[in-house]
Coordinates of C-alpha atoms in Angstrom, one line a residue:
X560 CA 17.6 -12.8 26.4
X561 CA 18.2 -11.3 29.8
X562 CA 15.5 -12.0 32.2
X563 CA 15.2 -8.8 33.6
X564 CA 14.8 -7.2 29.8
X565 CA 11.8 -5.5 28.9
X566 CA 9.8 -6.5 26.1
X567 CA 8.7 -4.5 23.1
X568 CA 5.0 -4.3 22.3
X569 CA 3.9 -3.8 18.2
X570 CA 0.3 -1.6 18.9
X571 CA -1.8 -1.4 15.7
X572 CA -4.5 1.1 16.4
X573 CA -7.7 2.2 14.2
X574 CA -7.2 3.5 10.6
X575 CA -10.2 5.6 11.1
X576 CA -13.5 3.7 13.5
X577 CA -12.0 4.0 17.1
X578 CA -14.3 0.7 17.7
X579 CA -11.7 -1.0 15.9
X580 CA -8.9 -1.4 18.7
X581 CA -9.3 -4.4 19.9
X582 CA -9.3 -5.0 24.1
X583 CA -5.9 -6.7 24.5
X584 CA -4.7 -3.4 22.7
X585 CA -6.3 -1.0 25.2
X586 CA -4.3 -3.3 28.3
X587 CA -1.0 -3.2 26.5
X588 CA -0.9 0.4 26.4
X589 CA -1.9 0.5 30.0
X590 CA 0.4 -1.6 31.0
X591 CA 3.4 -0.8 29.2
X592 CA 6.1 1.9 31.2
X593 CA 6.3 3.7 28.0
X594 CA 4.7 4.4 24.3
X595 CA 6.5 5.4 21.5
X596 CA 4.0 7.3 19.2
X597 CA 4.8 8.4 15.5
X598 CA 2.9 11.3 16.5
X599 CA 2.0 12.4 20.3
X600 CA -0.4 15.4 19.7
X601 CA -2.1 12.8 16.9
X602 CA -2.0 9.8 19.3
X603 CA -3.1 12.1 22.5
X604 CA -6.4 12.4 21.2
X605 CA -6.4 8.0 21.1
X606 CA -5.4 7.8 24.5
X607 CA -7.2 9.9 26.3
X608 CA -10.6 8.7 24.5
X609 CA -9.8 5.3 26.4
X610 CA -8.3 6.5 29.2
X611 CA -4.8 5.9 28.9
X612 CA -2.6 7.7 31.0
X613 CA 0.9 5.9 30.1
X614 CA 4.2 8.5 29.9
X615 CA 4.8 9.3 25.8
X616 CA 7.5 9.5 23.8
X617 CA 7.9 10.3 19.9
X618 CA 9.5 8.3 17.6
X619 CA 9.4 9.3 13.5
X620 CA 11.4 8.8 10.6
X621 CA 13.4 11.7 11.3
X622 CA 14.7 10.7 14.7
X623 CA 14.3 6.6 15.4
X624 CA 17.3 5.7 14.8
X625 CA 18.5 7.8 17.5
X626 CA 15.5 7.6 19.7
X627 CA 15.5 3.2 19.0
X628 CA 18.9 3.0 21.1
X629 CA 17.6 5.6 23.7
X630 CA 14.6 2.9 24.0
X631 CA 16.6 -0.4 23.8
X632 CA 18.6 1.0 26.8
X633 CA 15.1 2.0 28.6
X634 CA 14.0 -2.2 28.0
X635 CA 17.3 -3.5 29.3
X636 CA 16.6 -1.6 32.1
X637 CA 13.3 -3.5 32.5
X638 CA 10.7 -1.4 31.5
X639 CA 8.5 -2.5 28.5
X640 CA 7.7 -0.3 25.3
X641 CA 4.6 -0.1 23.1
X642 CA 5.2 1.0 19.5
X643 CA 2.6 2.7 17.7
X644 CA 1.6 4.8 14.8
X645 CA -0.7 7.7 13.7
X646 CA -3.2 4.9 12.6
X647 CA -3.0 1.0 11.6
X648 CA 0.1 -1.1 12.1
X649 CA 3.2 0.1 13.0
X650 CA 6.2 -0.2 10.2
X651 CA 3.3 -1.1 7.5
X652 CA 4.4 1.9 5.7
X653 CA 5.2 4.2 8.9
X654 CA 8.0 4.2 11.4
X655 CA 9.7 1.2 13.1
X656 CA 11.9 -0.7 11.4
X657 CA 15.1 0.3 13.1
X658 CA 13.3 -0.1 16.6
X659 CA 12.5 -3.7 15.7
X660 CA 15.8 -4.4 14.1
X661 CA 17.5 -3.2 17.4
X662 CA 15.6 -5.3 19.7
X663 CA 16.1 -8.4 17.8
X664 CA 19.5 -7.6 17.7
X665 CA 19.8 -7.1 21.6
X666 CA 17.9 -10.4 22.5
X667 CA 14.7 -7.9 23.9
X668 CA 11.7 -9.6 22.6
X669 CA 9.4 -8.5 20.4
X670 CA 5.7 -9.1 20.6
X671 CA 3.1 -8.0 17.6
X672 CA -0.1 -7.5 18.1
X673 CA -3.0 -8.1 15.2
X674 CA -5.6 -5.3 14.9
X675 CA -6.2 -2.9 12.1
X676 CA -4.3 -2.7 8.6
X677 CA -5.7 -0.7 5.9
X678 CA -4.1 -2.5 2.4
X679 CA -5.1 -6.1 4.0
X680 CA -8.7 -4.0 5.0
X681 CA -9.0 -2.5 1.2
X682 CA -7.9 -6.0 -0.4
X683 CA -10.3 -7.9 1.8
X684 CA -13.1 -5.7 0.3
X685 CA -11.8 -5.5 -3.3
X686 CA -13.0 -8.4 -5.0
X687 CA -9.2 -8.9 -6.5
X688 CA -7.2 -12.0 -6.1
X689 CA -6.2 -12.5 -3.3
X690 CA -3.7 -15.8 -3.3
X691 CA -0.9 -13.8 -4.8
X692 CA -0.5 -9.9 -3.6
X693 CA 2.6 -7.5 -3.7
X694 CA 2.0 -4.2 -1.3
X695 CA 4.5 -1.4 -2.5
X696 CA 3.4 1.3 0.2
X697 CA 3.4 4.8 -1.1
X698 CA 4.5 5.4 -5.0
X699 CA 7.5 7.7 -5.4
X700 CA 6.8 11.3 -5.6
X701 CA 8.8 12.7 -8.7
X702 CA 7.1 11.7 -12.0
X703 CA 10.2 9.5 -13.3
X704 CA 10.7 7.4 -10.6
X705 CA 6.9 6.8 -10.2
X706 CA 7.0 5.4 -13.9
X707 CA 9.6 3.3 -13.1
X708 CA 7.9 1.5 -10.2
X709 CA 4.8 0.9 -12.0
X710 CA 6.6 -0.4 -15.2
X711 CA 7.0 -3.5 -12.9
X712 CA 3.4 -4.0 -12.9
X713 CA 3.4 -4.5 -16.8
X714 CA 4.1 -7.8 -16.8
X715 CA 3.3 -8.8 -12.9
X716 CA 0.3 -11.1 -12.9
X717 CA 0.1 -10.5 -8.8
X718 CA -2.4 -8.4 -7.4
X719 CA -0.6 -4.8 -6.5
X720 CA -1.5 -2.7 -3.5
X721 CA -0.7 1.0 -2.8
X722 CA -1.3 3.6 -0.9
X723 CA -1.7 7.2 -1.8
X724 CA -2.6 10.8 -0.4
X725 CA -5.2 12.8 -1.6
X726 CA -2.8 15.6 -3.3
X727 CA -1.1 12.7 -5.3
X728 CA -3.7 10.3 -6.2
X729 CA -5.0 11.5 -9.6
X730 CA -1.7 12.0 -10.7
X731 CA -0.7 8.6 -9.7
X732 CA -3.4 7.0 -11.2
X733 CA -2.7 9.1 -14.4
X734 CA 0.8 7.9 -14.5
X735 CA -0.1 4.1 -14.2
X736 CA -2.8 4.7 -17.1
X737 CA 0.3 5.9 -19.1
X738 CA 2.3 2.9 -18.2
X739 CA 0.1 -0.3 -18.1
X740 CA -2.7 1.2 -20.1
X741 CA -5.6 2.2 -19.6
X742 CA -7.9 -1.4 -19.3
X743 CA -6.2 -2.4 -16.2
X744 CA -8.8 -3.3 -13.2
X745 CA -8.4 -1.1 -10.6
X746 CA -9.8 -0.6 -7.0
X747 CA -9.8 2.8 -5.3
X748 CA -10.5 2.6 -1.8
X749 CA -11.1 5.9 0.5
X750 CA -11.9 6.9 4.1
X751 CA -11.6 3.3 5.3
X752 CA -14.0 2.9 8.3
X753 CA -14.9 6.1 8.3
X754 CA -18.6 8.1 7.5
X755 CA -17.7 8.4 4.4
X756 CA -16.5 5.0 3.4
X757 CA -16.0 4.7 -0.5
X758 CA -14.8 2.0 -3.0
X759 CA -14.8 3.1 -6.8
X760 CA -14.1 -0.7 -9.1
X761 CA -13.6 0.0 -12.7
X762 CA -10.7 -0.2 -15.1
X763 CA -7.8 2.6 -14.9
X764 CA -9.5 5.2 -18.0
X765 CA -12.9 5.4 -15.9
X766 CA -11.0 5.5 -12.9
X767 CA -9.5 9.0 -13.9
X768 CA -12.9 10.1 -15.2
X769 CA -14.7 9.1 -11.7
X770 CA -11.8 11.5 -9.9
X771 CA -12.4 14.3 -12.1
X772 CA -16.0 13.7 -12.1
X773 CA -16.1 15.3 -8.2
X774 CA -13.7 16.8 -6.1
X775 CA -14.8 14.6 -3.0
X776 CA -13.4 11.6 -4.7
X777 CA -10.0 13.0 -4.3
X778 CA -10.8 13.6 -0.4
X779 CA -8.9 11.4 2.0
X780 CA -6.4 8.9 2.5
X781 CA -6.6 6.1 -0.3
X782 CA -5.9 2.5 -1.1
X783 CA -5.7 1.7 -4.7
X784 CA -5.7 -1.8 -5.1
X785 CA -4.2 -3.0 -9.0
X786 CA -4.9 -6.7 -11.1
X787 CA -2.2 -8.4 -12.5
X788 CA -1.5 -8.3 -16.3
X789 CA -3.2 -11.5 -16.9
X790 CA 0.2 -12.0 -19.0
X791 CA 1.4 -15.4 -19.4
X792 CA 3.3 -16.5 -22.6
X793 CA 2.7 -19.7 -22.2
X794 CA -0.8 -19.5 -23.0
X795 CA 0.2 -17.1 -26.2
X796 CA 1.3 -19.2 -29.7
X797 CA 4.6 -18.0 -30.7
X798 CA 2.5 -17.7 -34.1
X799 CA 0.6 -15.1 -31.9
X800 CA 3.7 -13.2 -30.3
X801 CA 5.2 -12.9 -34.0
X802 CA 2.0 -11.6 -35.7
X803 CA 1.8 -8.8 -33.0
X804 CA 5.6 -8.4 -33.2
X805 CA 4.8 -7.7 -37.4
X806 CA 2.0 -5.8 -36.8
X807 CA 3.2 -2.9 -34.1
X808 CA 5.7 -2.0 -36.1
X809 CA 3.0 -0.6 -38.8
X810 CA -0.2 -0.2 -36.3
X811 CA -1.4 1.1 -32.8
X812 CA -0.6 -1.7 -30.0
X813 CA -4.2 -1.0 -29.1
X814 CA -5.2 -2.0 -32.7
X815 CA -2.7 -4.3 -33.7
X816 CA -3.6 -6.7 -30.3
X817 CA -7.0 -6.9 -31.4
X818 CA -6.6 -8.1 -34.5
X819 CA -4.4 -10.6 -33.5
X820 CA -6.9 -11.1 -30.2
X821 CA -9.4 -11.7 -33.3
X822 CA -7.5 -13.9 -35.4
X823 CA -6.3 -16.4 -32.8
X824 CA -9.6 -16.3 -30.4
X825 CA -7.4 -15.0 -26.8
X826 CA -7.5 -11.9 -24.5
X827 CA -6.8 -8.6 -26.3
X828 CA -5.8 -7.0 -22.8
X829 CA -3.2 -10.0 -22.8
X830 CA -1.8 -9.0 -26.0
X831 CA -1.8 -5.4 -25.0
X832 CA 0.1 -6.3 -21.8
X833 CA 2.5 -8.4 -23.5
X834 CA 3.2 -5.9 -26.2
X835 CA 3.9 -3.0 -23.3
X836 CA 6.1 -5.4 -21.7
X837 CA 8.6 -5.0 -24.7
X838 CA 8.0 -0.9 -24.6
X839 CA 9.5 -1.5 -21.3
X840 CA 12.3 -3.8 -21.8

């Protein structure tokens, strides 16, 4: 690295409760000559509530990989760079990857700051295990390729964290009911930090009901937090696995999992979950 080389700051700011920038945020993006903003209108209104007056520049997914080399050159010049986006941490499902990329690549150095997150916020509050978690951002829009991305969650015994917008949400959680069925655990957080805070716990067929149930449960930007399959073969007989193998091909999975749930005293979700996993192989 170049002595004279600016660095690059990573800014999370507040996913909702403007108390939740923390100080050394507020000095870095005094400090800095410069701050990228996914959105400058949107982060105007953050500024200005604390007083900061530093010189703005947009950078989005449809311009940062032009705008990133436009920046690198402004650091090598000496000036410094703060990074951040419409709300939480930067590149956490928003712009900034290519920024990042580019400074490591040029020797400028990159400095993160912690602050506010809203899947590690939602998980923290979920009750879900926490040892083992996969965060997959935003589903896919189209229907197919949605399906296809949660099939991965039949048989993944890891926690599985989303997010999701209001327009999309009931159909996602529709679409994952069709896929894992309908028992699954799921947590549905909304308005994180804000007035009207909300977490709906339940399994995925009262999940659907408690959308439907009142149009302000669709309202805002969501977290929905999903348990692992609870699958592990290991713990299953392979007297088990063949009975359900006989019975699907005459019965319901539904059915044909309790039965054998019955017969051999284990989980009849576990069953279920293992018997999706071969609709899906």
């Amino acid at each position: 690295m170049t002595a004279e080389f600016g660095k690059l700051f990573i800014v999370p700011t507040p996913i909702g409760n403007l108390h939740d920038i923390t100080e050394r945020a507020i000095t870095t993006l005094q400090s800095v000559d410069i701050i990228a903003a996914e959105d400058t209108r949107h982060s105007s209104k953050l500024l200005q509530h604390f007083g900061i007056k530093t010189k703005t520049i947009a950078l989005h997914d449809h311009n940062e990989k032009k705008r990133a080399q436009h920046l690198i050159n402004i650091m090598k010049g000496g000036e410094s760079v703060a990074l951040i986006s419409d709300a939480g941490t930067p590149l956490i499902s928003d712009p900034g990857y290519s920024l990042v990329s580019a400074c490591r690549a040029s020797d400028i150095v990159v400095s993160a700051l912690p602050g506010p997150c809203a899947a590690i916020t939602a998980l923290s509050a979920s009750g879900m295990p926490t040892d083992r978690f996969m965060f997959y951002g935003f589903p896919p829009v189209k229907r197919t390729a949605k399906q296809r991305l949660f099939s991965e969650l039949v048989q993944n015994n890891a926690t599985a964290v989303f997010y999701e917008s209001p327009r999309r949400i009931l159909d996602s959680i529709e679409t994952l009911t069709e896929v894992v069925g309908g028992q699954r655990e799921v947590v549905l957080g909304r308005e994180l930090t804000k007035t009207f805070e909300q977490y709906y716990c339940g399994c995925l067929d009262d999940a659907i009901n408690w959308l439907n149930e009142d149009l302000n449960h669709q309202r805002g930007e969501f977290v929905f937090i999903v348990s692992g399959s609870g699958v592990n073969k290991e713990d299953i007989p392979d007297e088990a696995i063949q009975l359900l193998k006989s019975l699907v091909e005459h019965l319901p999975l539904k059915k044909a999992a309790a039965i054998v749930a019955e017969h051999y005293d284990l989980k009849k979700n576990a069953l279920y979950q293992l018997g999706l996993s071969w609709n899906n192989e």
